[in-house]
XYZ file of C-alpha atoms in Angstrom:
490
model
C 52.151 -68.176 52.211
C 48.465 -69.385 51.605
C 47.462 -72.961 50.911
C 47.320 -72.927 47.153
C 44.238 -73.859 45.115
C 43.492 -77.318 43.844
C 41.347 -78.279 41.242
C 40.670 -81.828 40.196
C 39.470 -82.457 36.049
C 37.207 -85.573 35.762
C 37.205 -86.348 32.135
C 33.554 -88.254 30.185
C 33.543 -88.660 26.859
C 35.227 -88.338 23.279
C 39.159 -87.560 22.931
C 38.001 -84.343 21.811
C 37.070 -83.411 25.691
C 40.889 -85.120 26.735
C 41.877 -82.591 24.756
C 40.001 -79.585 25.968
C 39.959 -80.206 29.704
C 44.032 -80.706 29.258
C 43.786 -76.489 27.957
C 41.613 -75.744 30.831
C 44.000 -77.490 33.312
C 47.026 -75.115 31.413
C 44.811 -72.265 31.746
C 44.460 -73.258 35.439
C 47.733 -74.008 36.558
C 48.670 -70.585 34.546
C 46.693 -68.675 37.048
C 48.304 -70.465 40.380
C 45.931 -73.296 40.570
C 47.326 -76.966 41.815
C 45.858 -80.334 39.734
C 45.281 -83.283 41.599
C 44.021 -86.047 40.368
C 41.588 -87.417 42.445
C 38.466 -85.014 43.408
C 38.597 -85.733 46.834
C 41.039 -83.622 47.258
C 40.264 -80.895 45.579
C 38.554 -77.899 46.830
C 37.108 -77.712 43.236
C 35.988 -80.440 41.092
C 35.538 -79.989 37.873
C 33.649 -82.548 35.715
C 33.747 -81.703 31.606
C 30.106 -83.829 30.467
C 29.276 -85.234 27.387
C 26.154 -84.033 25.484
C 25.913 -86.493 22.497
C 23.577 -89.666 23.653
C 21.078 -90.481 26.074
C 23.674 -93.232 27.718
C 26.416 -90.286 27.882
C 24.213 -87.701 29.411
C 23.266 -90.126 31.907
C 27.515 -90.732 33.161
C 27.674 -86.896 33.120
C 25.384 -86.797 35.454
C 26.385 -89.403 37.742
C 29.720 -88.113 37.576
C 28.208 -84.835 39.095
C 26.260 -86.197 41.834
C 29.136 -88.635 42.862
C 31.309 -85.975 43.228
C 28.825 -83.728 44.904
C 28.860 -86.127 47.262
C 32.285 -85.652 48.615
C 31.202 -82.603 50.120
C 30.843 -82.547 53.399
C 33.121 -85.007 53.798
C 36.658 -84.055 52.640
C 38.137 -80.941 51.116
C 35.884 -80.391 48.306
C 33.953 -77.267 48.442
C 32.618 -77.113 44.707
C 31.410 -79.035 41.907
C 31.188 -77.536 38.255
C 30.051 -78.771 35.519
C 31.586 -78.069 31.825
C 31.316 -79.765 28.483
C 29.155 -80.704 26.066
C 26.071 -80.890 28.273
C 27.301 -78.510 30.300
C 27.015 -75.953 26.850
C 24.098 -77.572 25.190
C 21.698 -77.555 27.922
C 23.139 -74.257 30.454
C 20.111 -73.042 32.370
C 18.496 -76.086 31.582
C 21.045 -77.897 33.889
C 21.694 -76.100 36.260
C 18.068 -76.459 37.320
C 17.605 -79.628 36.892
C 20.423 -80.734 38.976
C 21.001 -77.429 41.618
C 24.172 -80.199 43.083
C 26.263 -78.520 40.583
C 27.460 -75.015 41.662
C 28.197 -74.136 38.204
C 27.146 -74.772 34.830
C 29.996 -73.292 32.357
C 30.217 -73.167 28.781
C 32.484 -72.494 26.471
C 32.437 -68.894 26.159
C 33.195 -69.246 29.887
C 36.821 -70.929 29.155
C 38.812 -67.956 28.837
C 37.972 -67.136 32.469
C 37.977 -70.414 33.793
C 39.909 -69.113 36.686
C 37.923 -66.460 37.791
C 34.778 -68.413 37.308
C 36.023 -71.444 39.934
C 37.324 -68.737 42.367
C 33.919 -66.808 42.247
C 32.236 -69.777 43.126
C 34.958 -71.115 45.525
C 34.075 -67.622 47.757
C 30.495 -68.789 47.733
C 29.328 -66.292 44.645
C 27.521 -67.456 42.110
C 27.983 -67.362 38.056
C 24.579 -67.635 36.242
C 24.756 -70.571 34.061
C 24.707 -69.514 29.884
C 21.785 -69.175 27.789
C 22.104 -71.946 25.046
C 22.505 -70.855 21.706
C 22.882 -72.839 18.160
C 26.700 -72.200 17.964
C 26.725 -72.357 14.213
C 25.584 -69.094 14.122
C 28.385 -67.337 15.753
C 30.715 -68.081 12.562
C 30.229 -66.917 8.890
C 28.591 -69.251 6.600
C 31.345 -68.650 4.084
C 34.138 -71.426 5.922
C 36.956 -68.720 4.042
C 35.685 -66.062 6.335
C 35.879 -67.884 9.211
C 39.151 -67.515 10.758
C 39.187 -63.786 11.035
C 36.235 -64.637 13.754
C 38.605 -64.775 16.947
C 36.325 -63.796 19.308
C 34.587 -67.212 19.132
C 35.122 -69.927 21.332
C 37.214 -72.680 20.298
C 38.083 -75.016 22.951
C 41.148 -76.845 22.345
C 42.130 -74.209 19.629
C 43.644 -72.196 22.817
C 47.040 -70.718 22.463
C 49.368 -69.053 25.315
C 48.095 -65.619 23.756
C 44.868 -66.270 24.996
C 45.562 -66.120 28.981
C 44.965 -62.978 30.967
C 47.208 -60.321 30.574
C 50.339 -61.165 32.653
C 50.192 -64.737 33.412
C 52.253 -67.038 31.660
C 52.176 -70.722 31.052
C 53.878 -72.490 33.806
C 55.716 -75.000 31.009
C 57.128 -72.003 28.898
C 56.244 -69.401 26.782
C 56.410 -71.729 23.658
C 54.418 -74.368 24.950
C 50.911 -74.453 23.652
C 48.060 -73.709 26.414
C 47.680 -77.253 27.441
C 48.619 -79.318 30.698
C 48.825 -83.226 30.477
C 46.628 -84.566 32.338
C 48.522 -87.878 32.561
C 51.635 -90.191 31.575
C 50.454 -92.310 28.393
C 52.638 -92.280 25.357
C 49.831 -91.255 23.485
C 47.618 -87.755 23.338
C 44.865 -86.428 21.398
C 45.718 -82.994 19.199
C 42.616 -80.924 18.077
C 43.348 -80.609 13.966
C 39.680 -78.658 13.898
C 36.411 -78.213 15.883
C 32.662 -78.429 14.307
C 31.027 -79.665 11.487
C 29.138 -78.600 8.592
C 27.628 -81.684 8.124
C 23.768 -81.816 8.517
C 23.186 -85.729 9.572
C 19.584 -85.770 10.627
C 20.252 -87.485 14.033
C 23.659 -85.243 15.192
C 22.923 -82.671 17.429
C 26.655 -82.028 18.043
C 26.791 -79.004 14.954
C 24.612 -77.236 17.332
C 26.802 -77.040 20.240
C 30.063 -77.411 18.837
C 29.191 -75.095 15.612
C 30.555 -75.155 12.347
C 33.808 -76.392 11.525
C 36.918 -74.264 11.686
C 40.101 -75.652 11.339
C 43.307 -75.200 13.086
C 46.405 -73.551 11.830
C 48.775 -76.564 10.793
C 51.771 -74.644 12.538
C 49.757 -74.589 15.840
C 49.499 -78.313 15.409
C 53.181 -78.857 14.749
C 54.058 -76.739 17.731
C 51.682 -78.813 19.641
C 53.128 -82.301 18.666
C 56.507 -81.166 19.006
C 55.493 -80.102 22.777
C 53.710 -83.146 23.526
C 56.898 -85.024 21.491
C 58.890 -83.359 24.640
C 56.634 -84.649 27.095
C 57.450 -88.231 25.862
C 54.269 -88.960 23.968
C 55.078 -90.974 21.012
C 52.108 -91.502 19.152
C 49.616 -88.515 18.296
C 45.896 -88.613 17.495
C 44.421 -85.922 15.506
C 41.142 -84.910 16.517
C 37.818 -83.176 15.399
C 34.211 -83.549 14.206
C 35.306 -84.238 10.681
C 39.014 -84.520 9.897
C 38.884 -84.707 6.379
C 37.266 -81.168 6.256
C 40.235 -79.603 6.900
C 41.749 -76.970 5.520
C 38.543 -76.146 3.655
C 39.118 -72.744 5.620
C 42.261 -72.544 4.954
C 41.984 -72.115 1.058
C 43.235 -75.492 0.848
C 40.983 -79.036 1.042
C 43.765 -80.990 0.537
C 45.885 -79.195 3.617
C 45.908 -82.764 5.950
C 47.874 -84.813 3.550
C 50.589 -82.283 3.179
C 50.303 -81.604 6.816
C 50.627 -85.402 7.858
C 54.204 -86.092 6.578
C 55.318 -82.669 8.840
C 54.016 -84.017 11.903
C 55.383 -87.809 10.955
C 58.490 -86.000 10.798
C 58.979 -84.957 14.657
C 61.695 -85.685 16.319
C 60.168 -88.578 18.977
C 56.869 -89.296 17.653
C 56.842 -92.515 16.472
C 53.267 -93.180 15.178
C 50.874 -90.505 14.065
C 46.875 -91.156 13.385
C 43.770 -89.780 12.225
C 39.982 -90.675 13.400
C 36.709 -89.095 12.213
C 36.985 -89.368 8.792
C 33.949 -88.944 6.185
C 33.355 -91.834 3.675
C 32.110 -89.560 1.473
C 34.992 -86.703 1.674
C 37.604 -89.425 1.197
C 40.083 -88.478 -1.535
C 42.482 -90.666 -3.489
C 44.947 -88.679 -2.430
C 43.979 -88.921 1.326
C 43.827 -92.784 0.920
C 47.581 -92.428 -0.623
C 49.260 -90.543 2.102
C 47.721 -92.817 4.937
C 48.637 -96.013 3.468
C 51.975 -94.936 2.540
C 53.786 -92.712 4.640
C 55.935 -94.140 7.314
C 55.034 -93.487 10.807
C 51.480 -92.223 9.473
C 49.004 -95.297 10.598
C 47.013 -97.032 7.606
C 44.468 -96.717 10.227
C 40.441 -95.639 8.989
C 38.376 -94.550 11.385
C 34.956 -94.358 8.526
C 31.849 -92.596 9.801
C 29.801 -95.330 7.939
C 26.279 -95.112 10.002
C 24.532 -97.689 7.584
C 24.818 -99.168 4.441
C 20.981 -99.609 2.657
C 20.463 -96.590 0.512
C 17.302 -95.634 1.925
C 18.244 -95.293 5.233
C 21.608 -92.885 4.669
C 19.586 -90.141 2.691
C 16.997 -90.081 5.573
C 20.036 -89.784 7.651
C 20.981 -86.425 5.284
C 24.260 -89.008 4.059
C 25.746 -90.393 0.809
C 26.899 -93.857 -0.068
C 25.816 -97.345 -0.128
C 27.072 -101.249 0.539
C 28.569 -101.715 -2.910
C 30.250 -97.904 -2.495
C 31.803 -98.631 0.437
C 33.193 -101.911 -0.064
C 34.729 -100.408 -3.351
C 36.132 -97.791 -0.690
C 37.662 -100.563 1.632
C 39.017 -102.908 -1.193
C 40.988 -99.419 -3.008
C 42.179 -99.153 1.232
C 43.613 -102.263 1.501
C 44.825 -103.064 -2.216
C 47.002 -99.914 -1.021
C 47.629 -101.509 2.268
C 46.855 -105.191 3.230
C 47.196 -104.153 6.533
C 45.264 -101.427 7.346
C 43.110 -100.830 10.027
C 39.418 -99.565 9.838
C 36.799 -99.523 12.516
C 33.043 -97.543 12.028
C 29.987 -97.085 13.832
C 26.282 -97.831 12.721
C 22.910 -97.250 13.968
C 20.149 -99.743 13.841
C 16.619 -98.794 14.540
C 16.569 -95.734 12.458
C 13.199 -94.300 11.116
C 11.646 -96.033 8.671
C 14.216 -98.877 8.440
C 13.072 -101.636 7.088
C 13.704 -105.432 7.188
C 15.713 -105.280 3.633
C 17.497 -102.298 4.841
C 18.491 -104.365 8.089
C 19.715 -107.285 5.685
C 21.212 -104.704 3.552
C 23.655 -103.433 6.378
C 24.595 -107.036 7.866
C 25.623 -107.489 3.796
C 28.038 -105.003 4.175
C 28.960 -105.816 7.791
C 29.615 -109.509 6.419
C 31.912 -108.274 3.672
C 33.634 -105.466 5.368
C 36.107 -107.172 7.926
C 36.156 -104.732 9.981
C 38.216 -104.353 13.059
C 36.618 -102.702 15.350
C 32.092 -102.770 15.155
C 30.333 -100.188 17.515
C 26.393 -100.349 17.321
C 24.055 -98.114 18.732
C 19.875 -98.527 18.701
C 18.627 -95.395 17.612
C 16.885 -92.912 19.924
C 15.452 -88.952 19.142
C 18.106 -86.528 20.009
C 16.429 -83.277 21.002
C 16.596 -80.429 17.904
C 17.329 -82.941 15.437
C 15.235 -83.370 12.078
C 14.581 -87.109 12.699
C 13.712 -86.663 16.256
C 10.763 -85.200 14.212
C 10.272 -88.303 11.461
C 7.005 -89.863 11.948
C 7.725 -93.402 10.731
C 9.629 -94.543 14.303
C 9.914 -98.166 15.170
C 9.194 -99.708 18.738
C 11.406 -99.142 21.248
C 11.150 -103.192 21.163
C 11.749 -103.928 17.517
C 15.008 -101.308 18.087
C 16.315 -102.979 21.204
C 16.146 -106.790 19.094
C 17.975 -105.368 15.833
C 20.623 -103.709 18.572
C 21.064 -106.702 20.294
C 20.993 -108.888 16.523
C 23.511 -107.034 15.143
C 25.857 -106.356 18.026
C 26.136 -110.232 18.161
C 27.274 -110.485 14.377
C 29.814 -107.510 15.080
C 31.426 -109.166 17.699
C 31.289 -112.257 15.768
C 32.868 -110.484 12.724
C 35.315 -108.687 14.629
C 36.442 -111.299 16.320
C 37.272 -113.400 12.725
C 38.982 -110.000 11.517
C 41.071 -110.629 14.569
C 41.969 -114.082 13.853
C 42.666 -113.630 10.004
C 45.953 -111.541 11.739
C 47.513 -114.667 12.781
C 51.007 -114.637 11.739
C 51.196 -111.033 11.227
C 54.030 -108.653 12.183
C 52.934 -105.319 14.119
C 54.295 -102.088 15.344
C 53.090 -102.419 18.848
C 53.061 -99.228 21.258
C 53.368 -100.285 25.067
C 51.052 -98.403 27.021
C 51.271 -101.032 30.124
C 53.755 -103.545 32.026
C 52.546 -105.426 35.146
C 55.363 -108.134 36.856
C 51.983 -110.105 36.478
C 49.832 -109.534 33.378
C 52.382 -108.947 31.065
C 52.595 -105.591 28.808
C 50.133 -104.331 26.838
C 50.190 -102.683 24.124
C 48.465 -101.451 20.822
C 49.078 -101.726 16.573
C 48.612 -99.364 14.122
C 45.302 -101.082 13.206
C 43.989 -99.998 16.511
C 43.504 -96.406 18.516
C 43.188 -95.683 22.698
C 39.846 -97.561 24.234
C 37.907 -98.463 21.377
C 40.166 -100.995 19.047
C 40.840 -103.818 21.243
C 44.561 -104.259 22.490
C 47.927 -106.681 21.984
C 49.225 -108.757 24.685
C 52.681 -109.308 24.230
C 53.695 -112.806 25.793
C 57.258 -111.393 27.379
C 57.182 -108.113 28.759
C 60.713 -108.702 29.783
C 63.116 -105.099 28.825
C 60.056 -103.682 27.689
C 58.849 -99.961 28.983
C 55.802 -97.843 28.712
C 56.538 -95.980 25.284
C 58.427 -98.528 23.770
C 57.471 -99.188 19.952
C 58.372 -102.852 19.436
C 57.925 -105.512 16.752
C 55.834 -108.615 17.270
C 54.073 -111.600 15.515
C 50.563 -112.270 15.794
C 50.323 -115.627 17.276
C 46.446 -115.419 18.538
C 43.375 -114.063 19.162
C 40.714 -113.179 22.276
C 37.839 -112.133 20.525
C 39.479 -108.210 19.011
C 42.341 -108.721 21.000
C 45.763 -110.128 19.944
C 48.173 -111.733 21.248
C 51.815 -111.458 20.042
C 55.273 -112.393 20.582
C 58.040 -109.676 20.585
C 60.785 -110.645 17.962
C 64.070 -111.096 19.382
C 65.507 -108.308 17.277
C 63.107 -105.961 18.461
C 63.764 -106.222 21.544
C 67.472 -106.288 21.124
C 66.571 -102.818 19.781
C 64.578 -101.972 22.258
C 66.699 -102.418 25.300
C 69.482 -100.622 23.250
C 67.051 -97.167 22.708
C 66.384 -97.269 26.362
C 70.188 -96.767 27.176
């Protein structure tokens, strides 16, 4: 019997790639290929890039040369590049960096197989033509589920492999492979957006925004609920755009009680969600229904007026402070975390003092901050009123040091609550770790829990806040929980 296949799936970026290179490792092991996990020992390595910033761009590609350089010197034969980058820039790529012996994109998906082997045997696929992807669906969003012969990764369903191979899990489990163990996973609700922010590129590449069909996402949870994940992330571009598509806008908070519902999931939460799309009716169902996070994951970008219409956005300080105080009057509790970009054309000193006004009366969890820089194909990549490079990098660095200041007092005004922690760790050494509802995978900060003893990966268990390191908490597990605990585990 011949050696089988192996492929090995190195993962940059958003948990919207997690989610796509876990369908091309279903698709994969479908068609008779072995996943490993490290690429050293696979004959094919497969790295899925991320196209959004300069800093990501650069980790895709040193992701690609470091696993180029295993050739030679262990059983990889191939390294293939996929993503983001992989779609935006195709040809592009693949001659700027000839140590990749494939540039794929998503139309290549569907034949991901084939496409490895073929360059496995030495052959060689010509790397795609880029094209602005929101072009390949109708402009009406109500037409645009009839378009099935578009690309949707993550979207993928077991109908979608070759004709006569079957997922290796079952015929009723979605076209997906995990990847790995944690008790939490990503679910694609939708991919695109229609959104036409002036510094996004991602539209282009990703297209315009077609949501999933909520019973594909139930079967998903529900298989993912099997494979002992107990907390689900929904995923896209722009959740609260779904079901736009669908004939129905307010689809997600009908759809998030179902999914709450599944037998083993224990926590269910939502990221990418539009300040300005927010509905009181949205707000209701996330701050009220159990096992639903009060969790807000607000696409802010900036605060002074001037700078969000040059950004193509809506809103201002006063707005969204009204937005957070209607949040937490709902619940206290609730988490929310945003991202903002400092630098951008034209910004001004009173714009600057404008944002750290909001920043200041926000209390935000979690801060990210990025100095703006021209995307490629973007209308402000084309403004004319740029600041230095110089007078970017010192507001980046200015207000990255009052986020981590602020986030770190959000942390601390905590103290002496009681949380829902997950545990995602537990080390005879460091202790378990774990996370609340105010906080998602990677980007939220984490709980230490000061006993790990009868505690498991998985475990949901209750525990007071009794202090702080910087975002981080630490808690104590209440006896009762754990009582609880060890008694679930039996």
């Amino acid at each position: 019997m011949p050696e089988r296949r192996t492929v090995a799936l190195v993962t940059l970026g958003c948990a919207r790639n997690e989610v796509d290179s876990e369908e091309l490792a279903g698709r994969l092991e479908a068609d008779g290929w072995q996943l490993v996990k490290d690429a050293e020992d696979a004959d094919v390595a497969v790295v899925n890039t991320c196209g959004f910033v300069d800093a990501a761009k650069k980790d895709s590609v040193d992701a690609l040369l470091e696993a180029n350089d295993l050739k030679g010197h262990g059983r990889t034969q191939a390294v293939v590049a996929v993503g983001c980058m992989a779609e935006r820039y195709g040809k592009e790529l693949a001659e700027a960096l000839p140590e990749a012996d494939g540039v794929l994109g998503f139309d290549d998906y569907t034949d991901i197989s084939d496409r490895l082997q073929t360059i496995l045997n030495g052959g060689i696929h010509a790397a795609h033509t880029p094209r602005d992807r929101r072009k390949l669906l109708p402009i009406s969003p109500a037409e645009r589920q009839s378009a099935s012969d578009v690309a949707l990764p993550g979207h993928g369903a077991p109908s979608d492999l070759p004709e006569g191979v079957a997922p290796v899990s079952g015929p009723r489990a979605p076209l997906r492979r995990r990847l790995d163990g944690a008790p939490v996973a990503s679910v694609k609700l939708a991919s695109g957006c229609d959104r036409r922010c002036s510094f996004c590129a991602i539209p282009s590449f990703r297209g315009s925004f077609i949501s999933r069909r909520p019973s594909d996402v139930l079967n998903e949870t529900r298989w993912l609920a099997e494979q002992g994940v107990k907390e689900i992330m929904l995923v896209s571009e722009n959740n609260t755009s779904y079901g736009k598509d669908l004939g129905d806008i307010r689809l997600l908070e009908s759809l998030l009680p179902e999914l709450a519902e599944v037998d083993g999931i224990e926590r269910v939460r939502v990221s990418y969600l539009q300040p300005a799309e927010m509905r009181p009716g949205l707000i209701d169902v996330l701050t009220s229904t159990p096992k639903v996070a009060p969790y807000f994951d607000l696409s802010f970008q900036h605060s002074a007026p001037g700078v969000l219409r040059a950004m193509r956005r809506f809103g201002d300080t006063d707005r969204f402070l009204e937005l957070l105080d209607t949040i937490r009057n709902k619940a206290p509790q609730a988490g929310v975390r945003s991202n903002f970009i400092v630098g951008f054309p034209g910004e001004s000193e009173d714009d600057l003092a404008e944002l750290e006004r909001f920043l200041n009366g926000a209390r935000l969890d979690a801060i990210g901050v990025f100095g703006y820089s021209d995307e490629e194909g973007t209308e402000a990549a084309t403004y004319d009123n740029k600041l230095d490079e110089d007078v970017v990098a010192e507001r980046l660095a200015h207000v990255s040091r009052l986020a981590e200041e602020l986030v770190s007092q959000r942390a601390e005004e905590r103290l002496g609550e009681t949380l829902q922690v997950l545990v995602e760790s537990v080390d005879s050494a460091e202790g378990a770790y774990g996370r609340g509802a105010h906080q998602a995978p990677e980007t939220d900060g984490q709980v230490l829990l000061t006993s790990g003893e009868g505690l498991s990966v998985g475990r949901m268990v209750e525990a007071k806040v009794v202090g702080t390191e910087g975002v981080d908490l630490v808690a104590e597990p209440l006896q009762g929980s754990l009582a609880c605990s060890e008694e679930a585990g039996r």
